[in-house]
Amino acid sequence: MSGIVIIGTGLAGYTLAREFRKLDKDTPLTLVTADDGAFYSKPMLSNAFASGKDAEALISQTPEAMAGQLDARILAGRRVESIDTGARKVMLEDGEALGYDRLVLAVGAEPIRLSYEGDGADAVLSVNNRQDYARFREAIEGVERVAVIGPGLIGCEFANDLHGSGREVDVIGPDTAPLGRLVPEAAGRALQKGLEGAGIRFHLETVVDRIDRVDSRFRLKLDNGETVEAGAILSAVGLRPDTRLAEAAGLEVDRGIVVDRGLATSAEHVYALGDCAQVAGLVLPFVMPIMHAARALAKTLAGETTEVSYPPMPVVVKTPAHPVVVSPPGSGAAGEWTVEPVGDGVRALFGDGEALNGFVLTGAEAVKQKQALTKQVPGVL
Ligand SMILES: Cc1cc2nc3c(=O)[nH]c(=O)nc-3n(C[C@H](O)[C@H](O)[C@H](O)COP(=O)(O)OP(=O)(O)OC[C@H]3O[C@@H](n4cnc5c(N)ncnc54)[C@H](O)[C@@H]3O)c2cc1C
């Protein structure tokens, strides 16, 4: 019997395996991953520089410990090359084929990479896993000034953390304010002010034109005519669900791997969850949706067909210099933003006069209202 095969040992793959084993102790379980299979909390990647943690220190469980706990076979350092849904087989890069009864794709997302002119363009790094983190830590060794490209959620978290590690930080991006895609401008400006107050510099409404090496440093030329000097460059311009395996296997793919509320893909016996998945139209690359999806899918795989529901899931932005909580309104939600100052930040509410459909809180005083407001907003799905 082939059992269940899960591709990916990130939060999605491992959480699903844990939830499944609570319900089913017997079905053979195999997890296959291109990385080293160590369990770690990915959100720590953007708040570990200040605390001086290296990539090893982020590991909470070795793959051997996970295999024991889950009574599972873990194939680490083994990339899946293709999937044959007709023959129910997963082909590994090294030639081995794994049969499956049910297959789960938990392959995560890939950083979007922009291209730049200049001989320093190849030095731009992004951090989306422990290996990237190790590489970037090496790149900032002895470096006093770091440029962060992208003033979104992850760019701001890295900026705050790198600044906390004693470095000067410049954040660059085309938006009028940080978190441009997530929050109204006034909330983004409040975060900007908080981070600037701590010493972080912003270069907004501009993009990087070229990156040149000057001695052992880099000179970034911006399209507004400014230049920024830095010893290392971090790109945080967004993530894209990794749909490559799914697409090549003929599964339906849109912004992510298309799954219904049962986490089922368009191919029989194949499921997807986590950053790679588009669940009932939603791409939500955060921890809480993964927890809910993993619990629902574990039940389905254990024999009790279950649809996922998402309660309100506010996202906490890890910017201690000016904390932020965001509960974005659903895509078709009625209403408009009203913003009022609270302490050194703002409270922004999205509603239509009767119902509250979303909120943003910024600053230490405002974020205290998180729990009270979370009770008032509707569930996400
Ligand atoms: C810097 C950073 C900070 C974050 N902070 C927060 C936060 O504060 N709060 C929050 O809610 N969310 C946060 N997130 C998002 C959250 O971490 C992710 O949503 C979550 O970790 C994604 O888990 P995943 O298992 O779907 O993907 P991943 O962790 O990316 O795992 C993908 C797995 O698939 C494997 N894989 C991929 N392709 C193949 C292949 N072909 N063959 C074999 N294996 C393959 C990889 O090796 C890996 O094991 C953050 C993300 C980042 C990058």
GROMACS .gro file of N, CA, C and O in nm, residues 72-184:
model
  452
   72ALA      N    1   0.662   0.860   1.026
   72ALA     CA    2   0.659   0.886   0.881
   72ALA      C    3   0.799   0.866   0.823
   72ALA      O    4   0.899   0.873   0.894
   73ARG      N    5   0.802   0.845   0.692
   73ARG     CA    6   0.930   0.841   0.621
   73ARG      C    7   0.953   0.982   0.569
   73ARG      O    8   0.863   1.039   0.506
   74ILE      N    9   1.070   1.037   0.599
   74ILE     CA   10   1.098   1.172   0.550
   74ILE      C   11   1.216   1.165   0.453
   74ILE      O   12   1.326   1.125   0.492
   75LEU      N   13   1.190   1.200   0.329
   75LEU     CA   14   1.295   1.198   0.228
   75LEU      C   15   1.344   1.341   0.210
   75LEU      O   16   1.280   1.420   0.141
   76ALA      N   17   1.454   1.374   0.278
   76ALA     CA   18   1.504   1.512   0.275
   76ALA      C   19   1.611   1.527   0.168
   76ALA      O   20   1.680   1.431   0.133
   77GLY      N   21   1.622   1.650   0.116
   77GLY     CA   22   1.721   1.676   0.012
   77GLY      C   23   1.685   1.604  -0.118
   77GLY      O   24   1.773   1.571  -0.197
   78ARG      N   25   1.556   1.578  -0.138
   78ARG     CA   26   1.512   1.504  -0.257
   78ARG      C   27   1.406   1.589  -0.328
   78ARG      O   28   1.295   1.604  -0.279
   79ARG      N   29   1.442   1.644  -0.441
   79ARG     CA   30   1.348   1.729  -0.516
   79ARG      C   31   1.254   1.646  -0.603
   79ARG      O   32   1.299   1.551  -0.668
   80VAL      N   33   1.127   1.679  -0.601
   80VAL     CA   34   1.031   1.613  -0.690
   80VAL      C   35   1.039   1.682  -0.827
   80VAL      O   36   1.034   1.805  -0.836
   81GLU      N   37   1.052   1.601  -0.930
   81GLU     CA   38   1.067   1.658  -1.063
   81GLU      C   39   0.934   1.665  -1.136
   81GLU      O   40   0.905   1.759  -1.209
   82SER      N   41   0.851   1.563  -1.116
   82SER     CA   42   0.723   1.561  -1.186
   82SER      C   43   0.624   1.468  -1.116
   82SER      O   44   0.662   1.387  -1.030
   83ILE      N   45   0.498   1.484  -1.156
   83ILE     CA   46   0.390   1.403  -1.097
   83ILE      C   47   0.312   1.342  -1.213
   83ILE      O   48   0.278   1.412  -1.309
   84ASP      N   49   0.283   1.211  -1.200
   84ASP     CA   50   0.199   1.146  -1.300
   84ASP      C   51   0.069   1.109  -1.229
   84ASP      O   52   0.064   1.010  -1.155
   85THR      N   53  -0.035   1.190  -1.250
   85THR     CA   54  -0.158   1.169  -1.173
   85THR      C   55  -0.234   1.046  -1.224
   85THR      O   56  -0.310   0.986  -1.149
   86GLY      N   57  -0.210   1.007  -1.350
   86GLY     CA   58  -0.275   0.888  -1.404
   86GLY      C   59  -0.220   0.762  -1.337
   86GLY      O   60  -0.294   0.677  -1.289
   87ALA      N   61  -0.087   0.754  -1.330
   87ALA     CA   62  -0.022   0.637  -1.271
   87ALA      C   63  -0.010   0.651  -1.119
   87ALA      O   64   0.039   0.558  -1.053
   88ARG      N   65  -0.054   0.765  -1.063
   88ARG     CA   66  -0.040   0.797  -0.920
   88ARG      C   67   0.104   0.777  -0.873
   88ARG      O   68   0.133   0.701  -0.782
   89LYS      N   69   0.193   0.852  -0.939
   89LYS     CA   70   0.335   0.842  -0.906
   89LYS      C   71   0.398   0.980  -0.902
   89LYS      O   72   0.361   1.069  -0.979
   90VAL      N   73   0.495   0.991  -0.810
   90VAL     CA   74   0.575   1.113  -0.799
   90VAL      C   75   0.717   1.075  -0.840
   90VAL      O   76   0.772   0.979  -0.788
   91MET      N   77   0.773   1.149  -0.936
   91MET     CA   78   0.908   1.117  -0.982
   91MET      C   79   1.008   1.213  -0.918
   91MET      O   80   0.994   1.336  -0.928
   92LEU      N   81   1.111   1.155  -0.853
   92LEU     CA   82   1.213   1.238  -0.791
   92LEU      C   83   1.325   1.267  -0.892
   92LEU      O   84   1.345   1.191  -0.987
   93GLU      N   85   1.397   1.377  -0.865
   93GLU     CA   86   1.504   1.418  -0.955
   93GLU      C   87   1.609   1.309  -0.971
   93GLU      O   88   1.670   1.295  -1.077
   94ASP      N   89   1.629   1.229  -0.863
   94ASP     CA   90   1.733   1.126  -0.869
   94ASP      C   91   1.686   0.997  -0.935
   94ASP      O   92   1.754   0.895  -0.931
   95GLY      N   93   1.565   1.000  -0.993
   95GLY     CA   94   1.519   0.884  -1.070
   95GLY      C   95   1.422   0.794  -0.996
   95GLY      O   96   1.353   0.714  -1.058
   96GLU      N   97   1.416   0.804  -0.861
   96GLU     CA   98   1.324   0.717  -0.787
   96GLU      C   99   1.180   0.761  -0.812
   96GLU      O  100   1.152   0.881  -0.831
   97ALA      N  101   1.088   0.665  -0.812
   97ALA     CA  102   0.946   0.697  -0.826
   97ALA      C  103   0.874   0.653  -0.700
   97ALA      O  104   0.902   0.546  -0.646
   98LEU      N  105   0.784   0.738  -0.649
   98LEU     CA  106   0.706   0.703  -0.530
   98LEU      C  107   0.560   0.691  -0.570
   98LEU      O  108   0.503   0.784  -0.627
   99GLY      N  109   0.500   0.577  -0.537
   99GLY     CA  110   0.357   0.562  -0.564
   99GLY      C  111   0.277   0.628  -0.452
   99GLY      O  112   0.329   0.646  -0.341
  100TYR      N  113   0.155   0.670  -0.482
  100TYR     CA  114   0.071   0.727  -0.376
  100TYR      C  115  -0.074   0.684  -0.393
  100TYR      O  116  -0.119   0.658  -0.504
  101ASP      N  117  -0.145   0.679  -0.280
  101ASP     CA  118  -0.291   0.667  -0.285
  101ASP      C  119  -0.352   0.806  -0.288
  101ASP      O  120  -0.445   0.834  -0.361
  102ARG      N  121  -0.300   0.891  -0.197
  102ARG     CA  122  -0.337   1.032  -0.197
  102ARG      C  123  -0.209   1.116  -0.193
  102ARG      O  124  -0.114   1.079  -0.121
  103LEU      N  125  -0.210   1.227  -0.269
  103LEU     CA  126  -0.092   1.312  -0.277
  103LEU      C  127  -0.129   1.452  -0.231
  103LEU      O  128  -0.237   1.503  -0.264
  104VAL      N  129  -0.039   1.516  -0.154
  104VAL     CA  130  -0.064   1.654  -0.109
  104VAL      C  131   0.052   1.742  -0.152
  104VAL      O  132   0.169   1.711  -0.123
  105LEU      N  133   0.020   1.851  -0.220
  105LEU     CA  134   0.122   1.948  -0.258
  105LEU      C  135   0.127   2.057  -0.150
  105LEU      O  136   0.028   2.124  -0.124
  106ALA      N  137   0.244   2.071  -0.088
  106ALA     CA  138   0.264   2.177   0.014
  106ALA      C  139   0.398   2.241  -0.017
  106ALA      O  140   0.488   2.247   0.067
  107VAL      N  141   0.411   2.288  -0.143
  107VAL     CA  142   0.542   2.329  -0.196
  107VAL      C  143   0.573   2.477  -0.179
  107VAL      O  144   0.677   2.524  -0.224
  108GLY      N  145   0.484   2.552  -0.112
  108GLY     CA  146   0.518   2.689  -0.074
  108GLY      C  147   0.515   2.789  -0.189
  108GLY      O  148   0.449   2.769  -0.292
  109ALA      N  149   0.589   2.898  -0.169
  109ALA     CA  150   0.592   3.008  -0.266
  109ALA      C  151   0.737   3.042  -0.298
  109ALA      O  152   0.828   3.010  -0.222
  110GLU      N  153   0.753   3.109  -0.410
  110GLU     CA  154   0.887   3.148  -0.455
  110GLU      C  155   0.899   3.300  -0.450
  110GLU      O  156   0.805   3.370  -0.490
  111PRO      N  157   1.013   3.353  -0.406
  111PRO     CA  158   1.028   3.499  -0.408
  111PRO      C  159   1.025   3.552  -0.552
  111PRO      O  160   1.082   3.490  -0.642
  112ILE      N  161   0.957   3.662  -0.572
  112ILE     CA  162   0.960   3.729  -0.704
  112ILE      C  163   1.096   3.797  -0.717
  112ILE      O  164   1.144   3.860  -0.622
  113ARG      N  165   1.161   3.779  -0.831
  113ARG     CA  166   1.293   3.841  -0.851
  113ARG      C  167   1.283   3.944  -0.961
  113ARG      O  168   1.237   3.915  -1.070
  114LEU      N  169   1.328   4.065  -0.931
  114LEU     CA  170   1.330   4.170  -1.033
  114LEU      C  171   1.470   4.174  -1.091
  114LEU      O  172   1.566   4.136  -1.024
  115SER      N  173   1.481   4.222  -1.215
  115SER     CA  174   1.617   4.231  -1.271
  115SER      C  175   1.660   4.377  -1.275
  115SER      O  176   1.577   4.467  -1.289
  116TYR      N  177   1.788   4.398  -1.258
  116TYR     CA  178   1.845   4.534  -1.254
  116TYR      C  179   1.964   4.542  -1.347
  116TYR      O  180   2.033   4.443  -1.371
  117GLU      N  181   1.991   4.663  -1.393
  117GLU     CA  182   2.114   4.689  -1.468
  117GLU      C  183   2.230   4.694  -1.370
  117GLU      O  184   2.210   4.720  -1.251
  118GLY      N  185   2.352   4.677  -1.420
  118GLY     CA  186   2.471   4.701  -1.338
  118GLY      C  187   2.538   4.573  -1.290
  118GLY      O  188   2.476   4.466  -1.283
  119ASP      N  189   2.669   4.586  -1.256
  119ASP     CA  190   2.746   4.466  -1.221
  119ASP      C  191   2.723   4.420  -1.077
  119ASP      O  192   2.783   4.322  -1.032
  120GLY      N  193   2.635   4.491  -1.002
  120GLY     CA  194   2.604   4.448  -0.865
  120GLY      C  195   2.469   4.378  -0.856
  120GLY      O  196   2.429   4.332  -0.749
  121ALA      N  197   2.400   4.368  -0.971
  121ALA     CA  198   2.262   4.315  -0.969
  121ALA      C  199   2.256   4.172  -0.915
  121ALA      O  200   2.161   4.134  -0.847
  122ASP      N  201   2.364   4.094  -0.943
  122ASP     CA  202   2.360   3.954  -0.899
  122ASP      C  203   2.380   3.938  -0.748
  122ASP      O  204   2.368   3.828  -0.695
  123ALA      N  205   2.408   4.047  -0.679
  123ALA     CA  206   2.430   4.038  -0.533
  123ALA      C  207   2.301   4.054  -0.454
  123ALA      O  208   2.300   4.041  -0.332
  124VAL      N  209   2.190   4.082  -0.524
  124VAL     CA  210   2.062   4.101  -0.453
  124VAL      C  211   2.013   3.965  -0.403
  124VAL      O  212   2.002   3.869  -0.479
  125LEU      N  213   1.983   3.959  -0.273
  125LEU     CA  214   1.940   3.832  -0.212
  125LEU      C  215   1.796   3.842  -0.163
  125LEU      O  216   1.748   3.952  -0.134
  126SER      N  217   1.729   3.729  -0.153
  126SER     CA  218   1.599   3.728  -0.085
  126SER      C  219   1.601   3.617   0.019
  126SER      O  220   1.682   3.524   0.010
  127VAL      N  221   1.515   3.629   0.118
  127VAL     CA  222   1.517   3.533   0.229
  127VAL      C  223   1.379   3.471   0.244
  127VAL      O  224   1.285   3.535   0.291
  128ASN      N  225   1.368   3.345   0.200
  128ASN     CA  226   1.239   3.275   0.209
  128ASN      C  227   1.253   3.137   0.273
  128ASN      O  228   1.157   3.063   0.280
  129ASN      N  229   1.374   3.101   0.313
  129ASN     CA  230   1.392   2.975   0.386
  129ASN      C  231   1.522   2.984   0.467
  129ASN      O  232   1.593   3.084   0.460
  130ARG      N  233   1.551   2.880   0.544
  130ARG     CA  234   1.668   2.885   0.633
  130ARG      C  235   1.798   2.895   0.555
  130ARG      O  236   1.893   2.960   0.599
  131GLN      N  237   1.805   2.830   0.439
  131GLN     CA  238   1.927   2.835   0.359
  131GLN      C  239   1.952   2.979   0.312
  131GLN      O  240   2.063   3.030   0.317
  132ASP      N  241   1.843   3.045   0.265
  132ASP     CA  242   1.856   3.187   0.224
  132ASP      C  243   1.902   3.272   0.342
  132ASP      O  244   1.982   3.363   0.328
  133TYR      N  245   1.846   3.241   0.458
  133TYR     CA  246   1.878   3.319   0.579
  133TYR      C  247   2.027   3.307   0.610
  133TYR      O  248   2.094   3.405   0.640
  134ALA      N  249   2.080   3.183   0.600
  134ALA     CA  250   2.222   3.161   0.628
  134ALA      C  251   2.308   3.242   0.529
  134ALA      O  252   2.405   3.306   0.568
  135ARG      N  253   2.268   3.239   0.401
  135ARG     CA  254   2.343   3.310   0.298
  135ARG      C  255   2.341   3.460   0.325
  135ARG      O  256   2.441   3.529   0.315
  136PHE      N  257   2.224   3.510   0.364
  136PHE     CA  258   2.213   3.654   0.387
  136PHE      C  259   2.290   3.697   0.512
  136PHE      O  260   2.353   3.801   0.515
  137ARG      N  261   2.287   3.612   0.615
  137ARG     CA  262   2.364   3.644   0.736
  137ARG      C  263   2.512   3.658   0.703
  137ARG      O  264   2.583   3.744   0.754
  138GLU      N  265   2.559   3.570   0.614
  138GLU     CA  266   2.698   3.576   0.573
  138GLU      C  267   2.724   3.707   0.497
  138GLU      O  268   2.825   3.773   0.518
  139ALA      N  269   2.628   3.745   0.411
  139ALA     CA  270   2.645   3.866   0.329
  139ALA      C  271   2.648   3.993   0.415
  139ALA      O  272   2.708   4.093   0.375
  140ILE      N  273   2.584   3.992   0.531
  140ILE     CA  274   2.581   4.114   0.612
  140ILE      C  275   2.686   4.115   0.723
  140ILE      O  276   2.694   4.209   0.801
  141GLU      N  277   2.767   4.010   0.725
  141GLU     CA  278   2.877   4.003   0.823
  141GLU      C  279   2.967   4.127   0.805
  141GLU      O  280   3.018   4.152   0.697
  142GLY      N  281   2.982   4.205   0.907
  142GLY     CA  282   3.069   4.323   0.901
  142GLY      C  283   3.011   4.440   0.822
  142GLY      O  284   3.077   4.542   0.806
  143VAL      N  285   2.889   4.424   0.772
  143VAL     CA  286   2.826   4.530   0.691
  143VAL      C  287   2.749   4.626   0.781
  143VAL      O  288   2.675   4.583   0.869
  144GLU      N  289   2.768   4.758   0.757
  144GLU     CA  290   2.701   4.855   0.844
  144GLU      C  291   2.570   4.907   0.787
  144GLU      O  292   2.487   4.961   0.858
  145ARG      N  293   2.558   4.896   0.652
  145ARG     CA  294   2.440   4.955   0.589
  145ARG      C  295   2.376   4.857   0.490
  145ARG      O  296   2.446   4.802   0.403
  146VAL      N  297   2.246   4.835   0.506
  146VAL     CA  298   2.175   4.738   0.421
  146VAL      C  299   2.062   4.810   0.347
  146VAL      O  300   1.991   4.892   0.407
  147ALA      N  301   2.047   4.779   0.219
  147ALA     CA  302   1.932   4.833   0.143
  147ALA      C  303   1.827   4.723   0.133
  147ALA      O  304   1.858   4.609   0.100
  148VAL      N  305   1.703   4.759   0.163
  148VAL     CA  306   1.592   4.664   0.151
  148VAL      C  307   1.504   4.713   0.037
  148VAL      O  308   1.452   4.825   0.042
  149ILE      N  309   1.486   4.631  -0.066
  149ILE     CA  310   1.400   4.669  -0.178
  149ILE      C  311   1.262   4.610  -0.153
  149ILE      O  312   1.248   4.488  -0.145
  150GLY      N  313   1.162   4.697  -0.137
  150GLY     CA  314   1.026   4.650  -0.111
  150GLY      C  315   0.978   4.693   0.027
  150GLY      O  316   1.023   4.638   0.128
  151PRO      N  317   0.886   4.792   0.033
  151PRO     CA  318   0.836   4.840   0.162
  151PRO      C  319   0.707   4.772   0.206
  151PRO      O  320   0.625   4.831   0.275
  152GLY      N  321   0.689   4.645   0.166
  152GLY     CA  322   0.570   4.570   0.208
  152GLY      C  323   0.591   4.510   0.346
  152GLY      O  324   0.685   4.545   0.418
  153LEU      N  325   0.500   4.418   0.380
  153LEU     CA  326   0.502   4.359   0.516
  153LEU      C  327   0.639   4.297   0.549
  153LEU      O  328   0.700   4.327   0.651
  154ILE      N  329   0.688   4.213   0.457
  154ILE     CA  330   0.812   4.142   0.489
  154ILE      C  331   0.932   4.236   0.482
  154ILE      O  332   1.022   4.229   0.565
  155GLY      N  333   0.931   4.331   0.388
  155GLY     CA  334   1.039   4.430   0.379
  155GLY      C  335   1.048   4.514   0.507
  155GLY      O  336   1.157   4.539   0.559
  156CYS      N  337   0.934   4.557   0.559
  156CYS     CA  338   0.933   4.639   0.681
  156CYS      C  339   0.979   4.557   0.801
  156CYS      O  340   1.052   4.607   0.888
  157GLU      N  341   0.938   4.429   0.806
  157GLU     CA  342   0.983   4.345   0.918
  157GLU      C  343   1.136   4.328   0.914
  157GLU      O  344   1.203   4.343   1.016
  158PHE      N  345   1.189   4.297   0.796
  158PHE     CA  346   1.334   4.282   0.785
  158PHE      C  347   1.404   4.414   0.819
  158PHE      O  348   1.508   4.414   0.885
  159ALA      N  349   1.348   4.525   0.772
  159ALA     CA  350   1.411   4.656   0.799
  159ALA      C  351   1.421   4.679   0.949
  159ALA      O  352   1.526   4.716   1.002
  160ASN      N  353   1.310   4.654   1.019
  160ASN     CA  354   1.309   4.676   1.165
  160ASN      C  355   1.411   4.583   1.233
  160ASN      O  356   1.487   4.624   1.321
  161ASP      N  357   1.414   4.457   1.187
  161ASP     CA  358   1.503   4.359   1.250
  161ASP      C  359   1.650   4.390   1.221
  161ASP      O  360   1.734   4.383   1.311
  162LEU      N  361   1.680   4.424   1.095
  162LEU     CA  362   1.820   4.455   1.060
  162LEU      C  363   1.866   4.580   1.134
  162LEU      O  364   1.980   4.589   1.179
  163HIS      N  365   1.776   4.677   1.148
  163HIS     CA  366   1.809   4.797   1.225
  163HIS      C  367   1.836   4.759   1.370
  163HIS      O  368   1.931   4.808   1.434
  164GLY      N  369   1.755   4.668   1.421
  164GLY     CA  370   1.773   4.619   1.559
  164GLY      C  371   1.905   4.545   1.578
  164GLY      O  372   1.953   4.529   1.690
  165SER      N  373   1.964   4.497   1.466
  165SER     CA  374   2.093   4.428   1.476
  165SER      C  375   2.209   4.527   1.468
  165SER      O  376   2.324   4.487   1.456
  166GLY      N  377   2.176   4.658   1.471
  166GLY     CA  378   2.280   4.761   1.478
  166GLY      C  379   2.322   4.815   1.342
  166GLY      O  380   2.422   4.886   1.332
  167ARG      N  381   2.244   4.785   1.237
  167ARG     CA  382   2.281   4.833   1.103
  167ARG      C  383   2.194   4.950   1.060
  167ARG      O  384   2.080   4.963   1.104
  168GLU      N  385   2.250   5.032   0.970
  168GLU     CA  386   2.168   5.136   0.907
  168GLU      C  387   2.087   5.069   0.796
  168GLU      O  388   2.138   4.980   0.727
  169VAL      N  389   1.963   5.115   0.778
  169VAL     CA  390   1.877   5.049   0.679
  169VAL      C  391   1.807   5.154   0.592
  169VAL      O  392   1.753   5.253   0.643
  170ASP      N  393   1.811   5.131   0.461
  170ASP     CA  394   1.736   5.212   0.364
  170ASP      C  395   1.632   5.122   0.298
  170ASP      O  396   1.667   5.015   0.248
  171VAL      N  397   1.506   5.165   0.297
  171VAL     CA  398   1.399   5.087   0.233
  171VAL      C  399   1.354   5.162   0.108
  171VAL      O  400   1.327   5.283   0.113
  172ILE      N  401   1.345   5.089  -0.003
  172ILE     CA  402   1.317   5.154  -0.132
  172ILE      C  403   1.195   5.088  -0.197
  172ILE      O  404   1.183   4.964  -0.195
  173GLY      N  405   1.105   5.169  -0.254
  173GLY     CA  406   0.993   5.108  -0.327
  173GLY      C  407   0.903   5.211  -0.392
  173GLY      O  408   0.905   5.329  -0.356
  174PRO      N  409   0.822   5.166  -0.489
  174PRO     CA  410   0.740   5.258  -0.567
  174PRO      C  411   0.613   5.308  -0.495
  174PRO      O  412   0.552   5.404  -0.539
  175ASP      N  413   0.577   5.246  -0.385
  175ASP     CA  414   0.451   5.279  -0.318
  175ASP      C  415   0.459   5.419  -0.254
  175ASP      O  416   0.566   5.470  -0.225
  176THR      N  417   0.340   5.476  -0.228
  176THR     CA  418   0.340   5.608  -0.162
  176THR      C  419   0.363   5.593  -0.012
  176THR      O  420   0.405   5.688   0.054
  177ALA      N  421   0.335   5.475   0.042
  177ALA     CA  422   0.358   5.450   0.185
  177ALA      C  423   0.385   5.301   0.204
  177ALA      O  424   0.345   5.219   0.119
  178PRO      N  425   0.451   5.262   0.315
  178PRO     CA  426   0.473   5.119   0.340
  178PRO      C  427   0.341   5.042   0.349
  178PRO      O  428   0.236   5.100   0.377
  179LEU      N  429   0.349   4.912   0.330
  179LEU     CA  430   0.232   4.821   0.335
  179LEU      C  431   0.124   4.863   0.237
  179LEU      O  432   0.004   4.844   0.262
  180GLY      N  433   0.167   4.925   0.124
  180GLY     CA  434   0.074   4.985   0.030
  180GLY      C  435  -0.038   4.894  -0.015
  180GLY      O  436  -0.149   4.939  -0.039
  181ARG      N  437  -0.011   4.763  -0.027
  181ARG     CA  438  -0.114   4.673  -0.081
  181ARG      C  439  -0.211   4.626   0.026
  181ARG      O  440  -0.313   4.569  -0.004
  182LEU      N  441  -0.177   4.650   0.152
  182LEU     CA  442  -0.255   4.591   0.260
  182LEU      C  443  -0.340   4.689   0.339
  182LEU      O  444  -0.442   4.653   0.393
  183VAL      N  445  -0.293   4.814   0.349
  183VAL     CA  446  -0.356   4.907   0.444
  183VAL      C  447  -0.380   5.042   0.378
  183VAL      O  448  -0.313   5.076   0.280
  184PRO      N  449  -0.474   5.125   0.432
  184PRO     CA  450  -0.490   5.260   0.377
  184PRO      C  451  -0.364   5.343   0.401
  184PRO      O  452  -0.287   5.315   0.494
   0.00000   0.00000   0.00000
